[in-house]
CSV table of C-alpha atoms in Angstrom, one decimal:
chain,number,residue,atom,x,y,z
A,856,MET,CA,58.4,-19.2,-32.8
A,857,PRO,CA,58.5,-17.3,-36.2
A,858,GLU,CA,60.3,-14.0,-36.1
A,859,THR,CA,57.3,-12.0,-37.5
A,860,ALA,CA,54.8,-13.3,-34.7
A,861,LEU,CA,52.9,-10.6,-33.0
A,862,LEU,CA,51.3,-13.1,-30.2
A,863,SER,CA,52.6,-16.4,-29.6
A,864,ALA,CA,51.1,-19.0,-27.4
A,865,ARG,CA,52.7,-22.3,-26.2
A,866,GLY,CA,51.2,-25.1,-24.0
A,867,LEU,CA,48.4,-22.9,-22.9
A,868,ALA,CA,45.9,-24.8,-20.5
A,869,PHE,CA,43.1,-23.3,-18.0
A,870,GLU,CA,41.7,-25.3,-15.3
A,871,ALA,CA,38.1,-25.0,-14.5
A,872,GLY,CA,35.9,-27.2,-12.5
A,873,GLY,CA,38.5,-29.9,-12.0
A,874,GLY,CA,38.8,-30.1,-15.8
A,875,ARG,CA,40.9,-28.3,-18.4
A,876,PRO,CA,38.5,-26.6,-20.8
A,877,VAL,CA,41.6,-25.4,-22.7
A,878,ASP,CA,44.7,-27.8,-22.8
A,879,GLY,CA,48.0,-27.4,-24.2
A,880,VAL,CA,47.1,-24.9,-27.1
A,881,ASP,CA,49.8,-23.6,-29.5
A,882,ILE,CA,49.0,-20.7,-31.9
A,883,ASP,CA,51.1,-18.1,-33.4
A,884,VAL,CA,49.4,-14.9,-34.8
A,885,ARG,CA,51.7,-12.9,-37.3
A,886,ALA,CA,51.4,-9.5,-37.7
A,887,GLY,CA,48.4,-8.4,-39.7
A,888,ALA,CA,47.3,-12.0,-39.9
A,889,SER,CA,43.5,-12.8,-39.9
A,890,VAL,CA,42.9,-15.9,-37.9
A,891,ALA,CA,39.3,-17.7,-37.1
A,892,VAL,CA,38.9,-20.0,-34.3
A,893,MET,CA,36.2,-22.4,-34.6
A,894,GLY,CA,34.8,-25.5,-33.0
A,895,ALA,CA,31.8,-27.0,-31.3
A,896,ASN,CA,30.1,-25.3,-28.4
A,897,GLY,CA,32.4,-25.9,-25.2
A,898,ALA,CA,35.6,-26.5,-27.5
A,899,GLY,CA,37.3,-23.5,-25.4
A,900,LYS,CA,37.1,-21.0,-28.1
A,901,SER,CA,36.1,-17.9,-25.9
A,902,LEU,CA,38.5,-19.2,-23.0
A,903,LEU,CA,41.4,-19.3,-25.4
A,904,LEU,CA,40.7,-15.5,-26.6
A,905,ARG,CA,40.4,-14.4,-22.9
A,906,LEU,CA,44.0,-16.1,-22.2
A,907,LEU,CA,45.4,-14.6,-25.7
A,908,HIS,CA,44.4,-11.1,-24.1
A,909,GLY,CA,45.2,-11.8,-20.7
A,910,LEU,CA,42.2,-11.7,-19.1
A,911,ILE,CA,42.4,-14.5,-17.3
A,912,ALA,CA,45.6,-16.6,-16.2
A,913,PRO,CA,46.8,-19.7,-17.9
A,914,ALA,CA,47.4,-22.9,-15.6
A,915,ALA,CA,50.2,-23.9,-17.9
A,916,GLY,CA,52.2,-22.7,-20.8
A,917,GLU,CA,52.4,-19.0,-21.9
A,918,VAL,CA,51.3,-16.3,-23.9
A,919,ARG,CA,54.0,-14.0,-25.3
A,920,TRP,CA,53.9,-10.8,-27.0
A,921,ARG,CA,56.5,-9.9,-29.7
A,922,GLY,CA,58.4,-12.3,-27.9
A,923,GLY,CA,58.1,-10.9,-24.9
A,924,PRO,CA,56.0,-11.2,-21.8
A,925,LEU,CA,52.2,-10.4,-22.1
A,926,ASP,CA,52.5,-7.5,-19.8
A,927,ARG,CA,50.4,-4.2,-19.5
A,928,ALA,CA,52.1,-2.4,-22.5
A,929,ALA,CA,51.3,-5.5,-24.3
A,930,ARG,CA,47.7,-5.6,-23.5
A,931,ARG,CA,47.3,-2.2,-24.6
A,932,ALA,CA,48.5,-3.1,-28.1
A,933,GLN,CA,45.3,-5.4,-28.3
A,934,ALA,CA,41.8,-4.7,-28.2
A,935,MET,CA,38.9,-7.2,-27.7
A,936,VAL,CA,35.2,-7.0,-28.9
A,937,PHE,CA,33.0,-9.1,-27.0
A,938,GLN,CA,30.0,-11.3,-27.8
A,939,ARG,CA,27.7,-9.1,-26.0
A,940,PRO,CA,28.9,-5.6,-26.3
A,941,VAL,CA,29.3,-3.8,-23.1
A,942,MET,CA,28.0,-0.5,-23.2
A,943,LEU,CA,28.7,2.1,-20.4
A,944,ARG,CA,25.8,3.8,-19.1
A,945,ARG,CA,26.8,7.1,-21.4
A,946,SER,CA,26.1,8.5,-24.6
A,947,VAL,CA,27.9,7.0,-27.8
A,948,GLY,CA,30.4,9.9,-27.6
A,949,ALA,CA,31.4,9.3,-23.8
A,950,ASN,CA,31.9,5.6,-24.4
A,951,LEU,CA,34.4,6.3,-26.9
A,952,ARG,CA,35.9,9.3,-24.9
A,953,PHE,CA,36.2,6.9,-21.9
A,954,ALA,CA,38.0,4.0,-23.8
A,955,LEU,CA,40.4,6.6,-25.4
A,956,ALA,CA,41.2,8.2,-22.0
A,957,ALA,CA,41.9,4.8,-20.4
A,958,ARG,CA,44.3,4.2,-22.9
A,959,GLY,CA,46.0,7.6,-22.4
A,960,ILE,CA,44.8,9.5,-25.2
A,961,ALA,CA,43.4,13.1,-24.3
A,962,GLY,CA,43.2,16.5,-25.9
A,963,ALA,CA,42.9,17.1,-29.5
A,964,GLU,CA,43.8,13.6,-30.6
A,965,ARG,CA,41.1,12.1,-28.5
A,966,ALA,CA,38.4,14.5,-29.9
A,967,ALA,CA,39.7,13.5,-33.5
A,968,ARG,CA,39.7,9.8,-32.9
A,969,GLN,CA,36.0,9.9,-31.2
A,970,GLU,CA,34.9,11.9,-34.6
A,971,GLU,CA,36.5,9.0,-36.6
A,972,ALA,CA,35.0,6.2,-34.8
A,973,VAL,CA,31.7,7.9,-34.9
A,974,GLU,CA,32.0,8.3,-38.8
A,975,ARG,CA,33.7,4.5,-38.8
A,976,ALA,CA,30.5,3.1,-37.0
A,977,ARG,CA,28.2,4.8,-39.1
A,978,LEU,CA,26.8,6.6,-36.0
A,979,ARG,CA,27.0,10.0,-37.0
A,980,GLY,CA,24.2,12.2,-35.4
A,981,LEU,CA,23.8,9.7,-32.5
A,982,ALA,CA,26.7,10.8,-30.7
A,983,HIS,CA,24.8,12.3,-28.0
A,984,ARG,CA,22.5,9.2,-27.7
A,985,PRO,CA,22.8,7.2,-24.8
A,986,ALA,CA,24.5,3.8,-26.0
A,987,ARG,CA,22.5,1.6,-24.5
A,988,VAL,CA,19.4,2.5,-26.2
A,989,LEU,CA,20.9,1.7,-29.9
A,990,SER,CA,20.0,-1.5,-31.8
A,991,ALA,CA,22.3,-4.7,-31.0
A,992,GLY,CA,23.6,-4.0,-34.5
A,993,GLU,CA,24.6,-0.6,-33.7
A,994,GLN,CA,26.0,-1.4,-30.5
A,995,GLN,CA,28.2,-3.9,-31.8
A,996,ARG,CA,29.4,-1.4,-34.5
A,997,LEU,CA,30.1,1.0,-32.0
A,998,ALA,CA,32.1,-1.7,-30.0
A,999,VAL,CA,34.3,-2.6,-32.9
A,1000,ALA,CA,34.8,1.2,-33.6
A,1001,ARG,CA,35.8,1.7,-30.1
A,1002,ALA,CA,38.3,-1.1,-30.1
A,1003,LEU,CA,39.7,0.1,-33.5
A,1004,ALA,CA,40.0,3.6,-31.8
A,1005,CYS,CA,42.6,2.5,-29.5
A,1006,ALA,CA,44.7,1.8,-32.4
A,1007,PRO,CA,45.6,-1.8,-31.6
A,1008,GLU,CA,48.0,-4.2,-33.4
A,1009,LEU,CA,45.7,-7.2,-32.6
A,1010,LEU,CA,42.0,-7.1,-32.6
A,1011,LEU,CA,40.1,-10.0,-30.5
A,1012,LEU,CA,36.8,-11.0,-31.6
A,1013,ASP,CA,34.6,-13.3,-29.8
A,1014,GLU,CA,31.4,-14.1,-31.7
A,1015,PRO,CA,31.1,-10.3,-32.6
A,1016,THR,CA,27.8,-11.1,-35.0
A,1017,ALA,CA,26.1,-13.8,-33.1
A,1018,SER,CA,22.4,-13.2,-32.9
A,1019,LEU,CA,22.9,-10.1,-35.3
A,1020,ASP,CA,20.7,-9.9,-38.5
A,1021,PRO,CA,22.2,-10.3,-42.0
A,1022,ALA,CA,22.5,-6.6,-42.5
A,1023,SER,CA,24.1,-5.9,-39.1
A,1024,THR,CA,26.3,-8.8,-39.5
A,1025,GLN,CA,27.4,-7.3,-42.8
A,1026,ALA,CA,28.2,-4.0,-41.4
A,1027,VAL,CA,30.1,-5.3,-38.5
A,1028,GLU,CA,32.2,-7.6,-41.0
A,1029,ALA,CA,33.2,-4.3,-43.1
A,1030,LEU,CA,34.4,-2.7,-40.1
A,1031,ILE,CA,36.3,-5.8,-39.2
A,1032,ARG,CA,37.7,-6.2,-43.1
A,1033,GLU,CA,38.5,-2.4,-43.1
A,1034,ALA,CA,40.9,-3.1,-39.9
A,1035,ARG,CA,42.5,-5.7,-41.6
A,1036,GLU,CA,43.2,-3.8,-44.7
A,1037,SER,CA,44.8,-1.4,-42.4
A,1038,GLY,CA,47.1,-3.7,-41.1
A,1039,VAL,CA,45.5,-4.8,-37.7
A,1040,ALA,CA,45.8,-8.6,-37.1
A,1041,THR,CA,42.6,-10.2,-35.9
A,1042,VAL,CA,41.6,-13.3,-34.4
A,1043,THR,CA,37.9,-14.1,-34.7
A,1044,VAL,CA,36.0,-16.5,-32.8
A,1045,THR,CA,32.9,-17.6,-34.8
A,1046,HIS,CA,30.5,-20.7,-35.2
A,1047,ASP,CA,29.9,-19.4,-38.9
A,1048,ALA,CA,32.1,-21.1,-41.6
A,1049,GLY,CA,31.2,-18.5,-44.2
A,1050,GLN,CA,32.2,-15.7,-41.8
A,1051,ALA,CA,35.6,-17.5,-41.3
A,1052,ARG,CA,36.1,-17.8,-45.1
A,1053,ARG,CA,35.1,-14.0,-45.3
A,1054,LEU,CA,37.4,-12.8,-42.4
A,1055,ALA,CA,40.1,-15.0,-41.9
A,1056,ASP,CA,42.9,-16.5,-44.3
A,1057,GLU,CA,43.9,-19.0,-41.3
A,1058,LEU,CA,41.9,-21.1,-39.0
A,1059,VAL,CA,42.2,-22.7,-36.0
A,1060,PHE,CA,40.0,-25.6,-35.3
A,1061,LEU,CA,39.6,-26.5,-31.4
A,1062,ASP,CA,38.1,-29.7,-29.9
A,1063,ALA,CA,37.8,-30.2,-26.4
A,1064,GLY,CA,40.2,-27.6,-25.4
A,1065,ARG,CA,42.8,-28.9,-28.1
A,1066,VAL,CA,43.9,-27.8,-31.5
A,1067,ALA,CA,42.2,-30.3,-33.7
A,1068,GLU,CA,43.7,-28.8,-37.0
A,1069,ALA,CA,45.0,-25.6,-38.1
A,1070,GLY,CA,45.7,-24.4,-41.7
A,1071,SER,CA,44.5,-21.9,-44.3
A,1072,THR,CA,40.5,-21.3,-43.9
A,1073,ALA,CA,40.1,-22.8,-47.3
A,1074,GLN,CA,42.1,-25.9,-46.7
A,1075,VAL,CA,40.7,-26.5,-43.3
A,1076,LEU,CA,37.0,-26.0,-44.5
A,1077,ASP,CA,37.3,-27.8,-47.9
A,1078,ALA,CA,39.4,-30.4,-46.9
A,1079,PRO,CA,39.3,-31.3,-43.2
A,1080,ARG,CA,42.2,-33.7,-41.9
A,1081,SER,CA,41.0,-33.9,-38.4
A,1082,GLU,CA,37.8,-36.2,-37.6
A,1083,PRO,CA,36.4,-33.3,-35.1
A,1084,ALA,CA,36.6,-30.6,-37.8
A,1085,ARG,CA,35.0,-33.1,-40.8
A,1086,ALA,CA,32.3,-34.0,-38.0
A,1087,TRP,CA,31.4,-30.4,-37.5
A,1088,LEU,CA,31.5,-29.5,-41.3
A,1089,GLU,CA,29.1,-32.4,-42.0
A,1090,GLY,CA,27.0,-31.7,-39.0
A,1091,ARG,CA,27.7,-35.0,-37.3
A,1092,LEU,CA,28.0,-35.1,-33.5
A,1093,HIS,CA,31.4,-35.3,-32.4
A,1094,VAL,CA,31.9,-36.0,-28.6
A,1095,GLY,CA,35.4,-35.4,-27.7
A,1096,ALA,CA,37.4,-36.8,-24.9
A,1097,ALA,CA,36.2,-35.1,-21.5
A,1098,ARG,CA,38.7,-32.7,-19.9
B,649,MET,CA,-34.7,-7.3,30.6
B,650,SER,CA,-32.8,-8.6,33.7
B,651,PRO,CA,-30.7,-6.0,35.5
B,652,VAL,CA,-27.4,-7.6,34.0
B,653,VAL,CA,-28.3,-7.4,30.6
B,654,HIS,CA,-29.6,-3.8,31.2
B,655,MET,CA,-26.1,-2.8,32.8
B,656,MET,CA,-24.2,-4.4,30.1
B,657,LEU,CA,-26.2,-2.4,27.4
B,658,PHE,CA,-25.6,0.7,29.3
B,659,GLN,CA,-21.7,0.1,29.5
B,660,CYS,CA,-22.0,-0.4,25.7
B,661,ILE,CA,-23.6,2.8,25.1
B,662,ASN,CA,-21.3,4.8,27.2
B,663,PHE,CA,-18.1,3.2,25.4
B,664,GLY,CA,-19.5,3.9,22.0
B,665,LYS,CA,-20.0,7.4,23.3
B,666,GLU,CA,-16.4,7.9,24.6
B,667,ILE,CA,-15.3,6.5,21.1
B,668,LEU,CA,-17.4,8.9,19.0
B,669,GLN,CA,-16.2,11.9,21.5
B,670,GLU,CA,-12.5,10.5,21.0
B,671,MET,CA,-13.0,10.4,17.1
B,672,ASP,CA,-14.3,13.9,17.3
B,673,GLY,CA,-11.1,15.1,19.1
B,674,PHE,CA,-8.9,13.5,16.4
B,675,TRP,CA,-10.7,15.3,13.8
B,676,GLN,CA,-10.7,18.6,15.4
B,677,ALA,CA,-6.8,18.4,16.1
B,678,LEU,CA,-6.1,17.2,12.6
B,679,GLY,CA,-8.0,20.0,11.3
B,680,ARG,CA,-6.0,22.6,13.6
B,681,ALA,CA,-2.8,20.9,12.4
B,682,VAL,CA,-3.8,21.5,8.9
B,683,GLY,CA,-4.5,25.2,10.1
B,684,LEU,CA,-1.0,25.4,11.4
B,685,ILE,CA,0.6,23.8,8.2
B,686,VAL,CA,-1.5,26.0,5.8
B,687,GLY,CA,-1.1,29.1,7.9
B,688,GLY,CA,2.7,28.8,7.9
B,689,ASP,CA,3.2,28.7,11.8
B,690,ALA,CA,6.5,29.9,12.9
B,691,GLU,CA,7.1,27.4,15.5
B,692,LEU,CA,6.2,24.8,12.7
B,693,ILE,CA,8.5,26.0,10.0
B,694,GLY,CA,11.2,26.5,12.3
B,695,ILE,CA,11.3,22.6,13.6
B,696,VAL,CA,10.9,21.4,10.1
B,697,GLY,CA,13.6,23.6,8.6
B,698,LEU,CA,16.2,22.6,11.4
B,699,SER,CA,15.3,18.8,10.7
B,700,LEU,CA,15.8,19.2,7.1
B,701,ARG,CA,19.2,20.9,7.6
B,702,VAL,CA,20.4,18.2,10.1
B,703,SER,CA,19.1,15.2,7.8
B,704,LEU,CA,20.4,16.7,4.6
B,705,GLY,CA,23.7,17.6,6.2
B,706,ALA,CA,24.0,14.3,7.6
B,707,VAL,CA,23.2,12.4,4.3
B,708,ALA,CA,25.8,14.8,2.6
B,709,VAL,CA,28.5,13.8,4.9
B,710,ALA,CA,27.4,10.1,4.7
B,711,CYS,CA,27.6,9.8,1.1
B,712,LEU,CA,31.1,11.6,1.2
B,713,ILE,CA,32.2,8.8,3.3
B,714,GLY,CA,30.0,5.7,2.3
B,715,LEU,CA,30.1,6.1,-1.5
B,716,PRO,CA,33.9,5.6,-2.1
B,717,LEU,CA,33.9,3.2,0.8
B,718,GLY,CA,30.9,1.1,-0.5
B,719,ALA,CA,32.2,1.6,-4.2
B,720,ALA,CA,35.9,0.2,-3.1
B,721,VAL,CA,34.5,-2.7,-1.2
B,722,GLY,CA,32.6,-3.7,-4.4
B,723,ALA,CA,34.7,-3.1,-7.0
B,724,PHE,CA,38.1,-4.4,-5.5
B,725,ARG,CA,39.3,-7.8,-4.3
B,726,PHE,CA,41.3,-7.5,-1.2
B,727,PRO,CA,41.7,-9.8,2.0
B,728,GLY,CA,38.9,-9.3,4.5
B,729,ARG,CA,36.6,-8.3,1.7
B,730,ALA,CA,33.9,-10.7,3.0
B,731,ALA,CA,34.2,-9.5,6.4
B,732,ALA,CA,34.1,-6.1,5.4
B,733,SER,CA,30.9,-6.5,3.3
B,734,VAL,CA,29.1,-8.2,6.6
B,735,VAL,CA,30.2,-5.6,8.6
B,736,LEU,CA,28.6,-2.9,6.5
B,737,ASN,CA,25.6,-4.8,6.2
B,738,ALA,CA,25.3,-5.4,10.0
B,739,LEU,CA,26.1,-1.6,10.4
B,740,MET,CA,22.9,-0.9,8.8
B,741,GLY,CA,20.8,-1.9,11.4
B,742,LEU,CA,22.6,0.0,14.2
B,743,PRO,CA,20.1,1.1,16.9
B,744,PRO,CA,19.6,4.8,16.9
B,745,VAL,CA,19.8,5.2,20.8
B,746,VAL,CA,23.1,3.1,21.1
B,747,VAL,CA,24.7,5.6,18.3
B,748,GLY,CA,23.1,8.7,20.4
B,749,LEU,CA,24.6,7.3,23.7
B,750,VAL,CA,28.0,6.6,21.9
B,751,VAL,CA,28.2,10.2,20.4
B,752,TYR,CA,26.8,11.9,23.8
B,753,LEU,CA,29.7,9.9,25.5
B,754,MET,CA,32.1,11.3,23.2
B,755,LEU,CA,30.9,14.9,22.9
B,756,SER,CA,30.3,15.2,26.5
B,757,ALA,CA,32.5,17.5,28.8
B,758,ALA,CA,34.0,14.3,30.0
B,759,GLY,CA,34.5,12.8,26.5
B,760,PRO,CA,37.5,12.8,24.3
B,761,PHE,CA,35.9,15.6,22.3
B,762,GLY,CA,34.0,17.6,24.9
B,763,VAL,CA,36.2,20.4,24.4
B,764,LEU,CA,34.4,21.0,20.9
B,765,GLY,CA,31.3,22.1,22.8
B,766,LEU,CA,29.2,20.2,20.3
B,767,LEU,CA,26.8,18.5,22.4
B,768,TYR,CA,23.2,19.5,22.4
B,769,THR,CA,23.8,21.6,19.2
B,770,PRO,CA,22.6,20.7,15.5
B,771,ALA,CA,26.2,19.6,14.6
B,772,ALA,CA,25.8,17.0,17.3
B,773,MET,CA,22.9,15.6,15.8
B,774,THR,CA,24.4,15.5,12.2
B,775,ILE,CA,27.2,13.8,13.6
B,776,ALA,CA,24.7,11.0,15.3
B,777,GLN,CA,22.7,10.8,12.0
B,778,THR,CA,25.8,10.6,9.8
B,779,ILE,CA,26.7,7.6,11.9
B,780,LEU,CA,23.6,6.1,11.1
B,781,VAL,CA,23.4,6.9,7.5
B,782,ALA,CA,26.9,6.2,6.2
B,783,PRO,CA,26.7,2.5,6.5
B,784,ILE,CA,23.4,2.4,4.7
B,785,VAL,CA,24.9,4.2,2.0
B,786,ALA,CA,28.1,2.3,2.3
B,787,ALA,CA,26.4,-1.2,2.2
B,788,LEU,CA,24.0,-0.4,-0.5
B,789,THR,CA,26.4,1.3,-2.8
B,790,ARG,CA,28.7,-1.6,-2.4
B,791,GLN,CA,25.8,-4.1,-3.8
B,792,VAL,CA,25.3,-1.5,-6.6
B,793,VAL,CA,28.7,-1.2,-7.4
B,794,GLU,CA,29.5,-5.1,-7.4
B,795,ASP,CA,26.6,-5.8,-9.5
B,796,LEU,CA,27.9,-3.2,-12.0
B,797,ASP,CA,31.4,-4.3,-11.8
B,798,ARG,CA,30.6,-7.9,-12.9
B,799,GLU,CA,29.1,-6.4,-16.0
B,800,TYR,CA,32.0,-4.0,-16.9
B,801,ALA,CA,35.2,-6.1,-15.4
B,802,GLU,CA,36.2,-8.0,-18.6
B,803,GLN,CA,35.7,-4.6,-20.8
B,804,PHE,CA,37.7,-2.4,-18.1
B,805,ALA,CA,40.4,-5.2,-18.1
B,806,SER,CA,40.7,-5.2,-21.7
B,807,LEU,CA,40.7,-1.5,-21.9
B,808,GLY,CA,43.4,-1.5,-19.3
B,809,VAL,CA,41.4,1.0,-16.7
B,810,GLY,CA,43.3,1.7,-13.8
B,811,PRO,CA,41.9,1.6,-10.2
B,812,LEU,CA,40.7,5.1,-9.8
B,813,ARG,CA,39.2,5.5,-13.3
B,814,ARG,CA,37.7,2.3,-12.3
B,815,LEU,CA,36.0,3.2,-9.2
B,816,THR,CA,34.9,7.0,-10.7
B,817,ALA,CA,33.6,5.5,-13.6
B,818,LEU,CA,31.3,2.8,-11.5
B,819,LEU,CA,30.2,5.5,-9.3
B,820,TRP,CA,29.2,7.7,-12.1
B,821,ASP,CA,27.4,5.1,-14.0
B,822,ALA,CA,25.8,3.8,-11.2
B,823,ARG,CA,24.4,7.4,-10.2
B,824,TYR,CA,20.8,7.2,-10.8
B,825,ALA,CA,20.8,3.9,-8.4
B,826,LEU,CA,22.8,6.0,-6.1
B,827,LEU,CA,20.8,8.8,-5.8
B,828,THR,CA,18.1,6.2,-4.6
B,829,VAL,CA,20.7,5.3,-2.0
B,830,ALA,CA,21.0,8.8,-1.2
B,831,LEU,CA,17.3,9.3,-0.9
B,832,ALA,CA,17.0,6.0,1.3
B,833,GLY,CA,19.3,7.4,3.7
B,834,PHE,CA,17.6,10.7,3.9
B,835,GLY,CA,14.5,8.7,4.8
B,836,ARG,CA,16.3,7.1,7.5
B,837,ALA,CA,17.5,10.2,8.8
B,838,VAL,CA,14.8,12.3,8.9
B,839,ALA,CA,12.4,9.9,10.5
B,840,GLU,CA,15.0,9.1,13.4
B,841,VAL,CA,14.2,10.0,16.8
B,842,GLY,CA,16.4,8.2,19.2
B,843,ALA,CA,20.0,9.5,18.4
B,844,VAL,CA,19.4,12.9,18.0
B,845,MET,CA,16.8,13.2,21.2
B,846,ILE,CA,19.9,12.1,23.1
B,847,VAL,CA,22.7,14.2,21.6
B,848,GLY,CA,20.3,17.1,20.8
B,849,GLY,CA,18.2,17.6,23.9
B,850,ASN,CA,15.1,18.6,22.2
B,851,ILE,CA,15.6,22.3,23.1
B,852,ALA,CA,13.1,24.7,21.9
B,853,HIS,CA,14.1,26.8,18.9
B,854,ALA,CA,17.6,25.1,18.9
B,855,THR,CA,17.8,21.2,18.6
B,856,ARG,CA,13.8,20.5,18.5
B,857,THR,CA,13.5,18.1,15.1
B,858,MET,CA,10.3,16.9,13.9
B,859,THR,CA,10.5,13.5,15.4
B,860,THR,CA,11.6,15.1,19.0
B,861,ALA,CA,8.9,17.6,19.0
B,862,ILE,CA,6.3,14.8,18.1
B,863,ALA,CA,7.5,13.0,21.2
B,864,LEU,CA,7.2,16.0,23.3
B,865,GLU,CA,4.0,17.7,22.2
B,866,THR,CA,2.1,14.1,22.1
B,867,SER,CA,3.3,13.9,25.7
B,868,LYS,CA,2.1,17.5,26.8
B,869,GLY,CA,-1.0,16.6,25.0
B,870,ASN,CA,-0.4,19.4,22.5
B,871,LEU,CA,-1.7,17.2,19.7
B,872,GLU,CA,-2.1,19.9,17.0
B,873,LEU,CA,1.5,20.5,16.6
B,874,ALA,CA,2.4,16.9,16.8
B,875,LEU,CA,-0.3,15.9,14.2
B,876,ALA,CA,0.9,19.0,11.8
B,877,LEU,CA,4.8,17.5,12.2
B,878,GLY,CA,3.4,14.2,11.5
B,879,VAL,CA,1.8,15.3,8.4
B,880,VAL,CA,4.8,17.1,7.3
B,881,LEU,CA,7.0,13.9,8.0
B,882,VAL,CA,4.7,12.0,6.0
B,883,ALA,CA,4.4,13.8,3.4
B,884,ILE,CA,8.3,14.1,3.2
B,885,ALA,CA,8.3,10.3,3.3
B,886,VAL,CA,5.8,10.2,0.2
B,887,ALA,CA,8.1,12.9,-1.7
B,888,VAL,CA,11.4,11.0,-1.3
B,889,THR,CA,9.7,7.7,-2.5
B,890,GLY,CA,8.1,9.5,-5.2
B,891,ALA,CA,11.4,10.9,-6.3
B,892,ALA,CA,13.1,7.7,-5.9
B,893,MET,CA,10.8,6.1,-8.3
B,894,THR,CA,10.7,8.9,-10.9
B,895,LEU,CA,14.6,9.0,-11.0
B,896,ARG,CA,14.4,5.1,-11.4
B,897,ALA,CA,11.9,5.5,-14.4
B,898,SER,CA,13.9,8.2,-15.9
B,899,ALA,CA,17.0,6.3,-15.8
B,900,ALA,CA,15.5,3.0,-17.1
B,901,ARG,CA,13.7,5.4,-20.1
B,902,LEU,CA,17.4,6.6,-21.0
B,903,ALA,CA,18.8,3.2,-20.3
B,904,TYR,CA,20.9,4.8,-17.7
B,905,ALA,CA,19.9,2.2,-15.1
């Protein structure tokens, strides 16, 4: 395990329906790194993200945070943005306050971070509006800003721009890039090779729950060594072994 | 015309006359009932007031018990959770007379709480209605909270939300749905007759509610008061349903539903 690894997974597996949709995955995320996770539908990308965040327990293998266990404190150093943003039935401001309160942030600091998040998400003037009446793009911006307000060291993003229009995608990607520039490590699950190039320096390509290929984003996308990655990039169907 | 046909025709005409006379009586009674309501009859107001106090009190206490209980069963995983859900659902159908009987036995002089002297008081009626309404509130809350928790669970886990904050957040975010749950409980309480009759005794100016008064006045043939109370009861039911629908619509409009 590299000394600088923020998060490290070894032999990670998850069992469901008698199979292993994630099977023996090794992955390292260094502090400040930006990693994209790609693969065909059903490759295990979203499950892998949930395993890394500790939302589900692995059947085998382990996830370590700075060399230690992935405990409550470690999970609090991470934040996750889901494909469909989960908005509480409250105002924009109340959604931010709730997340900050859950992370133990109170008083003037909470107010300051809320204000900063509203600015960051470009939702000034909408702080009192019910979050669920915002457009899909605005909701996802709020979800990313809410996650960043918790000051995570690692931001996990599960297809954060799926089903968003190009303008909304651009706005969400701008937030993610800002986070990267401020030193937050990111792991982004995406189906979009262009987005992987824009947001990640490293790429892990999954096939049927296993790592088919990993390396720099440019190398994997421009000169893939594995058949699953080549097939995917060339638009051919590749059916991996059933697990 | 044969004598038999003649007799049958005669009977039919008489039967028709009786029906018309009874209809006439109904409309007259209804007119007098409306007069009682419009005129603000003191006895009517007293009975309606007591009914509302007892039922609103019962719903308030039932919500204090049922909301956290239902939310806990809906949000947390624990051994026996499925059994707890089944019990809550089953208790929704508690027969009021059985509840009345049990509360009567508990509060009677020979019962464990007889020393409190609550039997035949509005407090006893509130207790009985609370027992009837609390399972309804708890069971419906469990369903509402379970559905909401399914939506929030991953986000809450990601944020590291603790159990108490999770429970209060689910209750708060389900507030509009839970208000309609409380209104459903109120509907059950205010229309209930068996339990309050047994533990209240239907004492004039003390424990006589709308439903027990309707039963009594009908048996006495005092249809005006019975009908007037019936009209008020139906009006309350309509108002409760209207309030529930309005709440649901405004919550949906604000995306808080």
